[in-house]
Short mmCIF file of C-alpha atoms in Angstrom, two decimals:
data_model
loop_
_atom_site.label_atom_id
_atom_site.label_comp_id
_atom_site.label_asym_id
_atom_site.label_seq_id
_atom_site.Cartn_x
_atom_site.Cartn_y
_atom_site.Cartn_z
CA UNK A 1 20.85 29.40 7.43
CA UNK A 2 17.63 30.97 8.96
CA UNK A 3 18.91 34.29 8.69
CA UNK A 4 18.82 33.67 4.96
CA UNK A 5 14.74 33.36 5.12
CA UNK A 6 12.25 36.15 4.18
CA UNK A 7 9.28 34.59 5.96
CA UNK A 8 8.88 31.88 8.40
CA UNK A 9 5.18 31.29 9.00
CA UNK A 10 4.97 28.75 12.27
CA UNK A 11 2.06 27.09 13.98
CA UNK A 12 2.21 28.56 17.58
CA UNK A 13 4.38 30.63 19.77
CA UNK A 14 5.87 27.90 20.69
CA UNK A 15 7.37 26.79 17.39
CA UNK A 16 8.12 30.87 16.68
CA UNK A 17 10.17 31.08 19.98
CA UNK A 18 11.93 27.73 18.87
CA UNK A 19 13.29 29.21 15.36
CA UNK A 20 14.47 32.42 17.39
CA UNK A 21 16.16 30.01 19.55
CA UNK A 22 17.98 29.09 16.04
CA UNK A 23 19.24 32.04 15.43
CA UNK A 24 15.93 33.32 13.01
CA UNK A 25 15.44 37.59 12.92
CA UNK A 26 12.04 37.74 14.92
CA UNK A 27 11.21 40.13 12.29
CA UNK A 28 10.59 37.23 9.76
CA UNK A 29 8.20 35.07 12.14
CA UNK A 30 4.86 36.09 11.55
CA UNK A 31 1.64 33.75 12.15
CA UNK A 32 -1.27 32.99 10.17
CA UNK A 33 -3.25 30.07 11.65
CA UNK A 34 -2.82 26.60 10.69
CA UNK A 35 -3.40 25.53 6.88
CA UNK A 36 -4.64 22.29 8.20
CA UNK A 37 -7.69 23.91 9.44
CA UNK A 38 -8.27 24.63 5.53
CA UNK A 39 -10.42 21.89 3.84
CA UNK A 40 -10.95 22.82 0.47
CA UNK A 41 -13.34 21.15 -1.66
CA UNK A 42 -11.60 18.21 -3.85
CA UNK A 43 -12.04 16.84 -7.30
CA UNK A 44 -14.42 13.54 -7.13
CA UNK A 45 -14.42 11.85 -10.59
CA UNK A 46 -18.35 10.15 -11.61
CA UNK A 47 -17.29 6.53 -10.48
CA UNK A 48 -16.14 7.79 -7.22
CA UNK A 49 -18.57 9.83 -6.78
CA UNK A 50 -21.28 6.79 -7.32
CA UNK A 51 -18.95 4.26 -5.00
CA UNK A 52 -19.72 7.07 -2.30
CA UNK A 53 -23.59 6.89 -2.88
CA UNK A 54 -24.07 3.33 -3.17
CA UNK A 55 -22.36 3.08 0.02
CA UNK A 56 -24.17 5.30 2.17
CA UNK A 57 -27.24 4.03 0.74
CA UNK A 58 -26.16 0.29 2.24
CA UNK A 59 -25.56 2.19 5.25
CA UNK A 60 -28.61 4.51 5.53
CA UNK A 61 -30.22 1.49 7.71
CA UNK A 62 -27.35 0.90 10.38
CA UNK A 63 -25.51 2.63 13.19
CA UNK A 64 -22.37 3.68 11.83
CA UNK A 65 -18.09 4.25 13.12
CA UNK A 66 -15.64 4.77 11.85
CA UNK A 67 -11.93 4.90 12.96
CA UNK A 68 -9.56 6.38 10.79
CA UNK A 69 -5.72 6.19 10.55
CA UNK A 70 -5.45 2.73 12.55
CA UNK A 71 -1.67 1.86 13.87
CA UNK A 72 -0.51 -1.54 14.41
CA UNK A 73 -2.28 -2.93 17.70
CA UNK A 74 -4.81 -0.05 17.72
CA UNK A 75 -7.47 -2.69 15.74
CA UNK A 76 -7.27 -4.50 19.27
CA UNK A 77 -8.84 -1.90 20.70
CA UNK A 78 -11.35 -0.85 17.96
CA UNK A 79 -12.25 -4.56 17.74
CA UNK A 80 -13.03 -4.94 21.57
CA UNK A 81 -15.19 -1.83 21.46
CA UNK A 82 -17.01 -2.94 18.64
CA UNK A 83 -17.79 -6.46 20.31
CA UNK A 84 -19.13 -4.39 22.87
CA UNK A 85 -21.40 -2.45 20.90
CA UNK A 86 -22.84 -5.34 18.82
CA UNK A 87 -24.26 -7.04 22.15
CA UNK A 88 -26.23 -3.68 22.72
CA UNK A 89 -27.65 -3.19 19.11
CA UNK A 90 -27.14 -5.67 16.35
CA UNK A 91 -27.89 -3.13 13.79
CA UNK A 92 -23.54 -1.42 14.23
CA UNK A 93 -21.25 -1.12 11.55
CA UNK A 94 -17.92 -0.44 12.57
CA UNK A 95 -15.92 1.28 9.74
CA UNK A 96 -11.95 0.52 10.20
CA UNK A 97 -9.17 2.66 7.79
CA UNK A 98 -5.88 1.47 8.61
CA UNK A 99 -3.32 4.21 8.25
CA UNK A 100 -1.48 1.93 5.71
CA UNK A 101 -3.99 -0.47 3.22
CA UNK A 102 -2.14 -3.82 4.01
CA UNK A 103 -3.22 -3.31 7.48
CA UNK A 104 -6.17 -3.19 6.37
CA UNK A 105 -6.42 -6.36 4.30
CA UNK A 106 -4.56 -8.49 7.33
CA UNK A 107 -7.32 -7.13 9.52
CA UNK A 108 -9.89 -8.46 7.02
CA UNK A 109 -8.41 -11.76 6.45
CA UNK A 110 -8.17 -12.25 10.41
CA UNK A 111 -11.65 -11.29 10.94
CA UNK A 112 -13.21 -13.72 8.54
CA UNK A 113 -11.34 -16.20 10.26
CA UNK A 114 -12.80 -15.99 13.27
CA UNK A 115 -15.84 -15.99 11.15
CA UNK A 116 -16.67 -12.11 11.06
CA UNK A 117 -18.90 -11.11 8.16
CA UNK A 118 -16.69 -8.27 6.87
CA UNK A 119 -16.32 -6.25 3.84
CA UNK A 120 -12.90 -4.82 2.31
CA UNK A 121 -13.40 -2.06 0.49
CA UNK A 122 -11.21 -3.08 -2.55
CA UNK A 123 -13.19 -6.01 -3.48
CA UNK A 124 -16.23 -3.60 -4.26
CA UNK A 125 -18.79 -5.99 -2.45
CA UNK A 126 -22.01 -4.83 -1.47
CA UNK A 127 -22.97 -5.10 2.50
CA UNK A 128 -24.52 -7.96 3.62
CA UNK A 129 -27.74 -7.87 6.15
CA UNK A 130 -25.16 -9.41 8.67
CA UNK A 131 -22.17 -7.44 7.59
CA UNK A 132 -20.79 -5.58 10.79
CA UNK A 133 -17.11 -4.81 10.16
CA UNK A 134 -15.91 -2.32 6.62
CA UNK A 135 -12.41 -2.52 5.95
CA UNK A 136 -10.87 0.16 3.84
CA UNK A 137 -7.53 -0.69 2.10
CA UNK A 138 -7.95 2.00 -0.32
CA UNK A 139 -5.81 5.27 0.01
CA UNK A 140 -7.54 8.76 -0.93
CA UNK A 141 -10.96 8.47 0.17
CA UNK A 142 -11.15 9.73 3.86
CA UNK A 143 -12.59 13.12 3.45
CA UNK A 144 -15.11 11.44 1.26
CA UNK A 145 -15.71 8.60 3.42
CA UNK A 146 -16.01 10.66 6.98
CA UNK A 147 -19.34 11.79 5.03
CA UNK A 148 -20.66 8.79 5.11
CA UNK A 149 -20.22 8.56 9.05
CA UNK A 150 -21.85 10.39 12.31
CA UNK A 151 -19.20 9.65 14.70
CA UNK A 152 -14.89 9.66 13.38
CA UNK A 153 -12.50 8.08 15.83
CA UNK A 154 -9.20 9.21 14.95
CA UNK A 155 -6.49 6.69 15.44
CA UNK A 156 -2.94 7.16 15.95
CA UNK A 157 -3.29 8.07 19.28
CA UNK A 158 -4.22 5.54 21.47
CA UNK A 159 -1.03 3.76 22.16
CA UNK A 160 2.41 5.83 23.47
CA UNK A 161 4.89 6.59 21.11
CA UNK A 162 1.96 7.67 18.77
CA UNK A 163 1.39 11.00 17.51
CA UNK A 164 -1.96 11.15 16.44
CA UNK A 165 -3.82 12.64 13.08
CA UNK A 166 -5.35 15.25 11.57
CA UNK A 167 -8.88 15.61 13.17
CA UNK A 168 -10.16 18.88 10.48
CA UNK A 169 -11.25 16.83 7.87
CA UNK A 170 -13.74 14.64 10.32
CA UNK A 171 -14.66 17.74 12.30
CA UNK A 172 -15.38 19.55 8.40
CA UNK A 173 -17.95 16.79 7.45
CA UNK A 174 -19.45 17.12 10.41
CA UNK A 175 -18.75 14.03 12.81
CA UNK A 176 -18.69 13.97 16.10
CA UNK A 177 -14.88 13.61 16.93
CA UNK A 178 -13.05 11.22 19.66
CA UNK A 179 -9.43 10.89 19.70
CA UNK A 180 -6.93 9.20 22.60
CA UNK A 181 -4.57 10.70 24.80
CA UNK A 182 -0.97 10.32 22.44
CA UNK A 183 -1.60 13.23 20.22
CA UNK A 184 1.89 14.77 19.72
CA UNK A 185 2.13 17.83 17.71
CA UNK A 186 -1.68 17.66 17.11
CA UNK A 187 -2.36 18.56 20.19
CA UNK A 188 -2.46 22.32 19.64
CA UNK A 189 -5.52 21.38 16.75
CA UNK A 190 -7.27 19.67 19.88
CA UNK A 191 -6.65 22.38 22.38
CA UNK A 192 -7.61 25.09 19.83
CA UNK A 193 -11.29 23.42 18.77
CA UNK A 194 -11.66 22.37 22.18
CA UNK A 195 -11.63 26.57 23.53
CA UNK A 196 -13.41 27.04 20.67
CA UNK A 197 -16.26 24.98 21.38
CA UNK A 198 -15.79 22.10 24.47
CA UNK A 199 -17.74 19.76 22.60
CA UNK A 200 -15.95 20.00 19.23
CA UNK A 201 -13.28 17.40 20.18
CA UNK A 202 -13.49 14.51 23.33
CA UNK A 203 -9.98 12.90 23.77
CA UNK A 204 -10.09 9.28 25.61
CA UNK A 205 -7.76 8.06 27.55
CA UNK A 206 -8.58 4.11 26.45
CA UNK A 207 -10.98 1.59 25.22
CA UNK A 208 -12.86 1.50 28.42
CA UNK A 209 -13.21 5.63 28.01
CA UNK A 210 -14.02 4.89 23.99
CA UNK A 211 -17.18 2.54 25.02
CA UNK A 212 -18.76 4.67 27.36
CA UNK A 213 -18.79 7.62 24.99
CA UNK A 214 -19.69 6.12 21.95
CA UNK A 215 -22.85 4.02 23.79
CA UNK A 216 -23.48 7.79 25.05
CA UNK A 217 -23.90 8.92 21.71
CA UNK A 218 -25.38 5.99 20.21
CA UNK A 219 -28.25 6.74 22.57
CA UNK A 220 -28.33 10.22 23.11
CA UNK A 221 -28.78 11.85 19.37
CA UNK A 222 -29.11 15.50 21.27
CA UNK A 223 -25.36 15.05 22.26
CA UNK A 224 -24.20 13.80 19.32
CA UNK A 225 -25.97 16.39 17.30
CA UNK A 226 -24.34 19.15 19.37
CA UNK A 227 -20.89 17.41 19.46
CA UNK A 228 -20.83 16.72 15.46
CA UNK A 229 -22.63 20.89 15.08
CA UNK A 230 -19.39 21.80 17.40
CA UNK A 231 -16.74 20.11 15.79
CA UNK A 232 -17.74 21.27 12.20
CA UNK A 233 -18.21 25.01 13.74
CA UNK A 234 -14.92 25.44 15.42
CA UNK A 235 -13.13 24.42 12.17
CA UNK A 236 -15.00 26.93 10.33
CA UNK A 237 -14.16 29.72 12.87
CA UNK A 238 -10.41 28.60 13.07
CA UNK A 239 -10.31 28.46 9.33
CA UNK A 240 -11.47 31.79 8.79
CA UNK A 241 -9.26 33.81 6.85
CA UNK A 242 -5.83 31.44 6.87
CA UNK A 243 -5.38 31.45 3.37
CA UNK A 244 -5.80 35.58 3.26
CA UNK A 245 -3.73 35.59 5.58
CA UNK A 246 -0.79 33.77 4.57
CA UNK A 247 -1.24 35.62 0.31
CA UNK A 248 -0.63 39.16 2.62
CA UNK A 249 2.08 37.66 4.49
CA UNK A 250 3.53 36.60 1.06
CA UNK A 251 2.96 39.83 -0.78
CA UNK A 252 4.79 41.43 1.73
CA UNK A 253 7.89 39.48 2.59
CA UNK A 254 8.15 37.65 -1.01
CA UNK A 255 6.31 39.15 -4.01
CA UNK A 256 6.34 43.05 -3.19
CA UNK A 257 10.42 42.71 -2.70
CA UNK A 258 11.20 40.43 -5.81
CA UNK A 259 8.91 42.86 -7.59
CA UNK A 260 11.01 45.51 -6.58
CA UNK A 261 14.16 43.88 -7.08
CA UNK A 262 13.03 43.23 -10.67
CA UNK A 263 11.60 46.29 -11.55
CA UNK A 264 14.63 48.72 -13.97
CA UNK A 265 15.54 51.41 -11.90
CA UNK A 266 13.67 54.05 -14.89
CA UNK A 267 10.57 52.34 -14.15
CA UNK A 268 11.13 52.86 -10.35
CA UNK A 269 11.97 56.01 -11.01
CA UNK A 270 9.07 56.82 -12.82
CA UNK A 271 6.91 54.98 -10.39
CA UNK A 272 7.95 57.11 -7.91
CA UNK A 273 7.34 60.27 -9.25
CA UNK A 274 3.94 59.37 -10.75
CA UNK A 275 3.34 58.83 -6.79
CA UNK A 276 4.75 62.37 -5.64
CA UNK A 277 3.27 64.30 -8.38
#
């Protein structure tokens, strides 16, 4: 079935030598970076666009987290670190998005029973002086949210048999990026920022790990100026020129061939000897 393809465009050598182990042509691997890396601007309607505001505006006062794609018994962990951080300044908001929204709201309604002051995001409430805990159980609004953020942890990677997430859109709004240990087929996106610039990415290897580095950057703003500057620099240099990339590839192994294929022969043959002549 491979030898059937025109183009196969994979993320690493690894991944290229696996398709030739399936029987691909070598002549049809070709690589172009990762399109991951690529975080093009996206379409905010007005009321979104205001919700984003207002927020950061009750925010512009506090210290603010935020960990993103939360698995099942990962808000364990988030939660004890946050615990911790609240007994060394009051002033933390901890901003939790669950990978899946229920999560989310079950987080919520557990928190206010143990008499949290929290705030789920669907229920458009404003932040209270004494709110300390955001819950977002709305899909669609993590690119815009990791604006509203210094610091992303991204979830989905601190338990085994996790895989991790996509760390480019944090590291492209410029927060200072922490991720744990299980990062599966991410972990050529870590590697890759990480020899771009050391300080791009930190990987933890638990919540003991994830307290110590966030109280570091709490209270060092040179490091976490230079780790959020890092992060949103290596993207840039790994995203450079993906998407030209891939459009040659194409117009080589795709378009330029159906073109010909399509052409009549007397307008090939014409072609041609408009060329020669």
């Amino acid at each position: 079935m491979l030898s059937k393809f025109s183009l196969i465009v994979p993320l690493s050598t690894e991944q290229g030598l696996r398709f030739q182990l399936l029987q691909a042509p070598p002549y049809i691997i070709n690589f172009s970076g990762d399109l991951k890396y690529v975080i093009e601007d996206i379409a905010v309607n007005e009321c979104g666009k205001r919700n984003t505001e207002n927020l950061r505006l009750q925010l512009s006062h506090k210290q603010v987290w935020m960990a993103s794609s939360i698995h099942r018994g990962e808000e364990e962990i988030i939660l004890g670190v946050h615990t911790v951080l609240m007994q060394l300044q009051t002033d933390i908001v901890t901003i939790i998005v669950p990978r899946h929204p229920q999560h989310g709201r079950e987080i919520a309604k557990k928190l206010e029973k143990e008499g949290h002051n929290v705030v789920l995001r669907s229920q458009h409430e404003r932040l209270k002086p004494e709110t300390n805990i955001y819950v977002v159980d709305t899909l669609g609004e993590l690119r815009q949210l990791y604006t509203l953020t210094p610091i992303a942890v991204i979830g989905g990677s601190f338990l085994p048999g996790l895989s991790g997430h996509n760390i480019s859109e944090a590291a492209a709004a410029g927060c200072a990026i922490l991720t744990g240990r299980h990062v599966g087929h991410f972990s050529h996106m870590v590697l890759e920022m990480q020899q771009t610039n050391p300080l791009s990415v930190l990987q933890v290897s638990g919540k003991q790990e994830l307290e110590k580095s966030l109280i570091e950057l709490f209270t060092d703003t040179t490091l976490l100026e230079a780790r959020r500057r890092a992060a949103k620099e290596a993207i840039c240099m790994l995203s450079n020129d993906i998407v030209t990339n891939i459009w040659s590839l194409l117009n080589f192994h795709i378009f330029s061939r159906l073109f010909t294929e399509m052409k009549p022969p007397n307008i090939i043959a014409k072609t041609m000897k408009s060329e020669t002549s």
